[in-house]
CSV table of C-alpha atoms in Angstrom, one decimal:
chain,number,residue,atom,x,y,z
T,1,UNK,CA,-9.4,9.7,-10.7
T,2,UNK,CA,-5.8,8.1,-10.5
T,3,UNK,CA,-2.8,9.7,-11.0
T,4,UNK,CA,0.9,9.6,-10.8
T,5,UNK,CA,2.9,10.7,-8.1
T,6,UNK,CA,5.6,13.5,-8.8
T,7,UNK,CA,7.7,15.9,-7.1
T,8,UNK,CA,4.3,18.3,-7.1
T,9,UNK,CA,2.1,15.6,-4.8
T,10,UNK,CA,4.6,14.0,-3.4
T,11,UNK,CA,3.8,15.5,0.2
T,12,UNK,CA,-0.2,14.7,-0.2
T,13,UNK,CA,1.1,11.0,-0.8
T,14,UNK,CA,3.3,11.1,1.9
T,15,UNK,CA,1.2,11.8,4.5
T,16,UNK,CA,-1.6,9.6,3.0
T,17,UNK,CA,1.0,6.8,3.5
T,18,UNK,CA,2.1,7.6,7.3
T,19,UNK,CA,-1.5,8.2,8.5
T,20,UNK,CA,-2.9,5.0,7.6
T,21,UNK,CA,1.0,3.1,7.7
T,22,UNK,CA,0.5,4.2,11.6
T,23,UNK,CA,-3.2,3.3,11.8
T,24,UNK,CA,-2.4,0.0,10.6
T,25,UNK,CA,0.8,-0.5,12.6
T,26,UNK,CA,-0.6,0.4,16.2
T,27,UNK,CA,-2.0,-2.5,17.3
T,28,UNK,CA,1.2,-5.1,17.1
T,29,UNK,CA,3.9,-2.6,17.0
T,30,UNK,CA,5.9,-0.3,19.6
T,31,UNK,CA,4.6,2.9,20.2
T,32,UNK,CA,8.0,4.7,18.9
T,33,UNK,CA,8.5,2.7,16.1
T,34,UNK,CA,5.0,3.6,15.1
T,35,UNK,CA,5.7,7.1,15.5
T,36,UNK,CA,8.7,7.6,13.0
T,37,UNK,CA,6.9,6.6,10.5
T,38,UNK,CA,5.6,10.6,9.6
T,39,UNK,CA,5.4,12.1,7.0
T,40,UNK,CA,8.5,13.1,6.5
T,41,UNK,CA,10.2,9.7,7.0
T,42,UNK,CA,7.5,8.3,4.3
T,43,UNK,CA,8.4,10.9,1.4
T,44,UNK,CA,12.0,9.7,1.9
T,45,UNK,CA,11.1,6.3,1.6
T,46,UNK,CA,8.4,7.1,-1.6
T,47,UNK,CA,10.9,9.2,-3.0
T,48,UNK,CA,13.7,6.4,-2.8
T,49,UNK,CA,11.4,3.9,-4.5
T,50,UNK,CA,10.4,6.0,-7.4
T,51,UNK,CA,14.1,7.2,-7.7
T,52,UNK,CA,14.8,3.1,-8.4
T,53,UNK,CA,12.2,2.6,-10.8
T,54,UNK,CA,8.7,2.2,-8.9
T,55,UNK,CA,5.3,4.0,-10.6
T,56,UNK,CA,3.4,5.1,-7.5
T,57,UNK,CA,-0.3,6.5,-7.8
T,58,UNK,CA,-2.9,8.3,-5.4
T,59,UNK,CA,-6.4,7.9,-6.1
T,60,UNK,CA,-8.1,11.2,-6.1
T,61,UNK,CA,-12.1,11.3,-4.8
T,62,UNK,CA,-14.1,13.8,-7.0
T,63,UNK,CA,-17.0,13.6,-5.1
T,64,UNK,CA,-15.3,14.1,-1.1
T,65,UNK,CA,-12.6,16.5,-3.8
T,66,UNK,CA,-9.4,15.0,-1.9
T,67,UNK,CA,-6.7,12.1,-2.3
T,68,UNK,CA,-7.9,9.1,-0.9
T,69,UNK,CA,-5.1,6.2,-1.2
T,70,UNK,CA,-2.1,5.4,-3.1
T,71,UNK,CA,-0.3,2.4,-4.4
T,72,UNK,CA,3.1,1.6,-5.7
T,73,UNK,CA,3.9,-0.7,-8.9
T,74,UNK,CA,7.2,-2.3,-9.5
T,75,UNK,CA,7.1,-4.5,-12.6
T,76,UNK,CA,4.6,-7.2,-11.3
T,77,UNK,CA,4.9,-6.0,-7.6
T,78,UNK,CA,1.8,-4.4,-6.0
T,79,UNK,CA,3.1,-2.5,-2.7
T,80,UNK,CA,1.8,0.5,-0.7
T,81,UNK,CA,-1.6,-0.4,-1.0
T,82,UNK,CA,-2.5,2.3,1.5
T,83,UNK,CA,-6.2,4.2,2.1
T,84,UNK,CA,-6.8,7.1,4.5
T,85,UNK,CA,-8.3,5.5,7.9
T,86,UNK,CA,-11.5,7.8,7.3
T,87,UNK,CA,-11.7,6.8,4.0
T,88,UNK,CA,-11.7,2.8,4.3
T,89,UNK,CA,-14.2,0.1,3.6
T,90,UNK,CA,-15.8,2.8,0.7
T,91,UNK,CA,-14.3,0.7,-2.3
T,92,UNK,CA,-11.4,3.0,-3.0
T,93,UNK,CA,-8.4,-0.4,-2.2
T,94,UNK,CA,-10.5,-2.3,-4.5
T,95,UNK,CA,-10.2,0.7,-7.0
T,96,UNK,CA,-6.4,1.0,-6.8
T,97,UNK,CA,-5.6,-2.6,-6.3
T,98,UNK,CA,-7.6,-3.3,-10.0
T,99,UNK,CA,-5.8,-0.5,-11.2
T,100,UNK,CA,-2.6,-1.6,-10.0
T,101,UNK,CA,-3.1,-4.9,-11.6
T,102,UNK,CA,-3.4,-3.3,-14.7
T,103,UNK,CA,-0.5,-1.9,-15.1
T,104,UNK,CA,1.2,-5.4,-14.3
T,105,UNK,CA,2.3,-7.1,-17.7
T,106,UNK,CA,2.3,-10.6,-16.1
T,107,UNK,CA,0.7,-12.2,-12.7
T,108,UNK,CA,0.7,-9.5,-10.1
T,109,UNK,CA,1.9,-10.5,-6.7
T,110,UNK,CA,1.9,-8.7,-3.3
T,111,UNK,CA,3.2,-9.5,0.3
T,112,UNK,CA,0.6,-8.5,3.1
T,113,UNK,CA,1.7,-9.1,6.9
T,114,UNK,CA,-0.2,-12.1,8.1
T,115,UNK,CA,-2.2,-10.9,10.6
T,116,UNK,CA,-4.1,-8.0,7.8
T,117,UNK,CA,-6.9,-9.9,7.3
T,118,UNK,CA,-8.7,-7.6,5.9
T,119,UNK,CA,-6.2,-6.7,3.0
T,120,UNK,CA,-6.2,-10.7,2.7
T,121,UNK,CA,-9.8,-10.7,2.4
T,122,UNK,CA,-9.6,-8.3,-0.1
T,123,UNK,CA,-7.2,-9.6,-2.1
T,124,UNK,CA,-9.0,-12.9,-2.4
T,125,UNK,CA,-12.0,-11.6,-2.8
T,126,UNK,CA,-9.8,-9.9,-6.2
T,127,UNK,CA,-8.6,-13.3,-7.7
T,128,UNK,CA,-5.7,-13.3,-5.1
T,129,UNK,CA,-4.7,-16.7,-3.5
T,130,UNK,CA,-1.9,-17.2,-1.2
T,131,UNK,CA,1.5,-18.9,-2.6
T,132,UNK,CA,3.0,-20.5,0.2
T,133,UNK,CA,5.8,-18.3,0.4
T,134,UNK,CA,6.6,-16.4,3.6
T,135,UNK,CA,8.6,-14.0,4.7
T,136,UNK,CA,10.0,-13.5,8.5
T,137,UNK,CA,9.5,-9.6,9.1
T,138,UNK,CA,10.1,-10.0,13.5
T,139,UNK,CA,9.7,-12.7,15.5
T,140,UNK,CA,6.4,-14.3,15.6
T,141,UNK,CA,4.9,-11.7,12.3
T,142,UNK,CA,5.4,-13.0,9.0
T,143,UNK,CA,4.3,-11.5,5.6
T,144,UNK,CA,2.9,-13.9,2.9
T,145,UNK,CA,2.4,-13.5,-0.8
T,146,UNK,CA,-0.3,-13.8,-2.8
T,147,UNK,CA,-0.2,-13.9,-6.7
T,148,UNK,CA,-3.2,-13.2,-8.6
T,149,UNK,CA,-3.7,-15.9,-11.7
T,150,UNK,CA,-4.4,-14.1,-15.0
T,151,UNK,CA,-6.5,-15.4,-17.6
């Protein structure tokens, strides 16, 4: 089950966010930068995006009964794809990236860093293919977009 984020999960998807934004960070970033990314830094950044307009959603797992992943929309821009570390390769991004694209009126697009090649696989794998455009995040780490084509 999906559902919108409000003031009443808003600490669920917060930490949903930092556990697996760390997880995914931990291998190419400094230790310290990794680690003020919590919970607490991460509701102030959900809440700041939501405050400007962005529909975030958590996916909710009846069978396992807990939130799983969440996922932020912003007119045609997917972001925040994020799934619990325990909880990956079980389906649940491909769940909340279809639903994500759903609520996108025209082409959805998404940045990924370039070295997730797994998200990238994913995305692909979902109609996604890379636009050419890139964006410097540090030196030598890049994100690129991808757009999926609709029809």
């Amino acid at each position: 089950m999906i559902k919108a984020v409000d003031e009443k999960n808003i600490d669920i998807a917060s930490r949903i966010h930092s556990e697996s934004w760390q997880e995914s960070h931990k291998s190419f970033c400094n230790p310290d930068f990794v680690a003020k990314h919590t919970p607490e830094h991460q509701k102030k950044y959900l809440v700041e995006k939501i405050r400007r307009g962005t529909a975030l959603y958590m996916l909710f797992d009846e069978a396992s009964e807990r939130d799983v992943g969440i996922v932020s929309v912003t007119e045609n821009l997917i972001e925040d794809l994020y799934i619990l570390p325990s909880e990956q390769n079980k389906g649940y991004g491909t769940v909340l990236l279809r639903f994500a694209c759903s609520k996108c009126k025209e082409a959805p697009t998404l940045w990924i860093l370039e070295n997730n090649l797994n998200a990238a696989r994913l995305y692909q794998r979902e109609g996604f293919s890379k636009t050419g455009r890139r964006s410097q995040i540090d030196k030598g780490l890049d994100e690129i977009e991808f757009i999926k084509t609709v029809g």
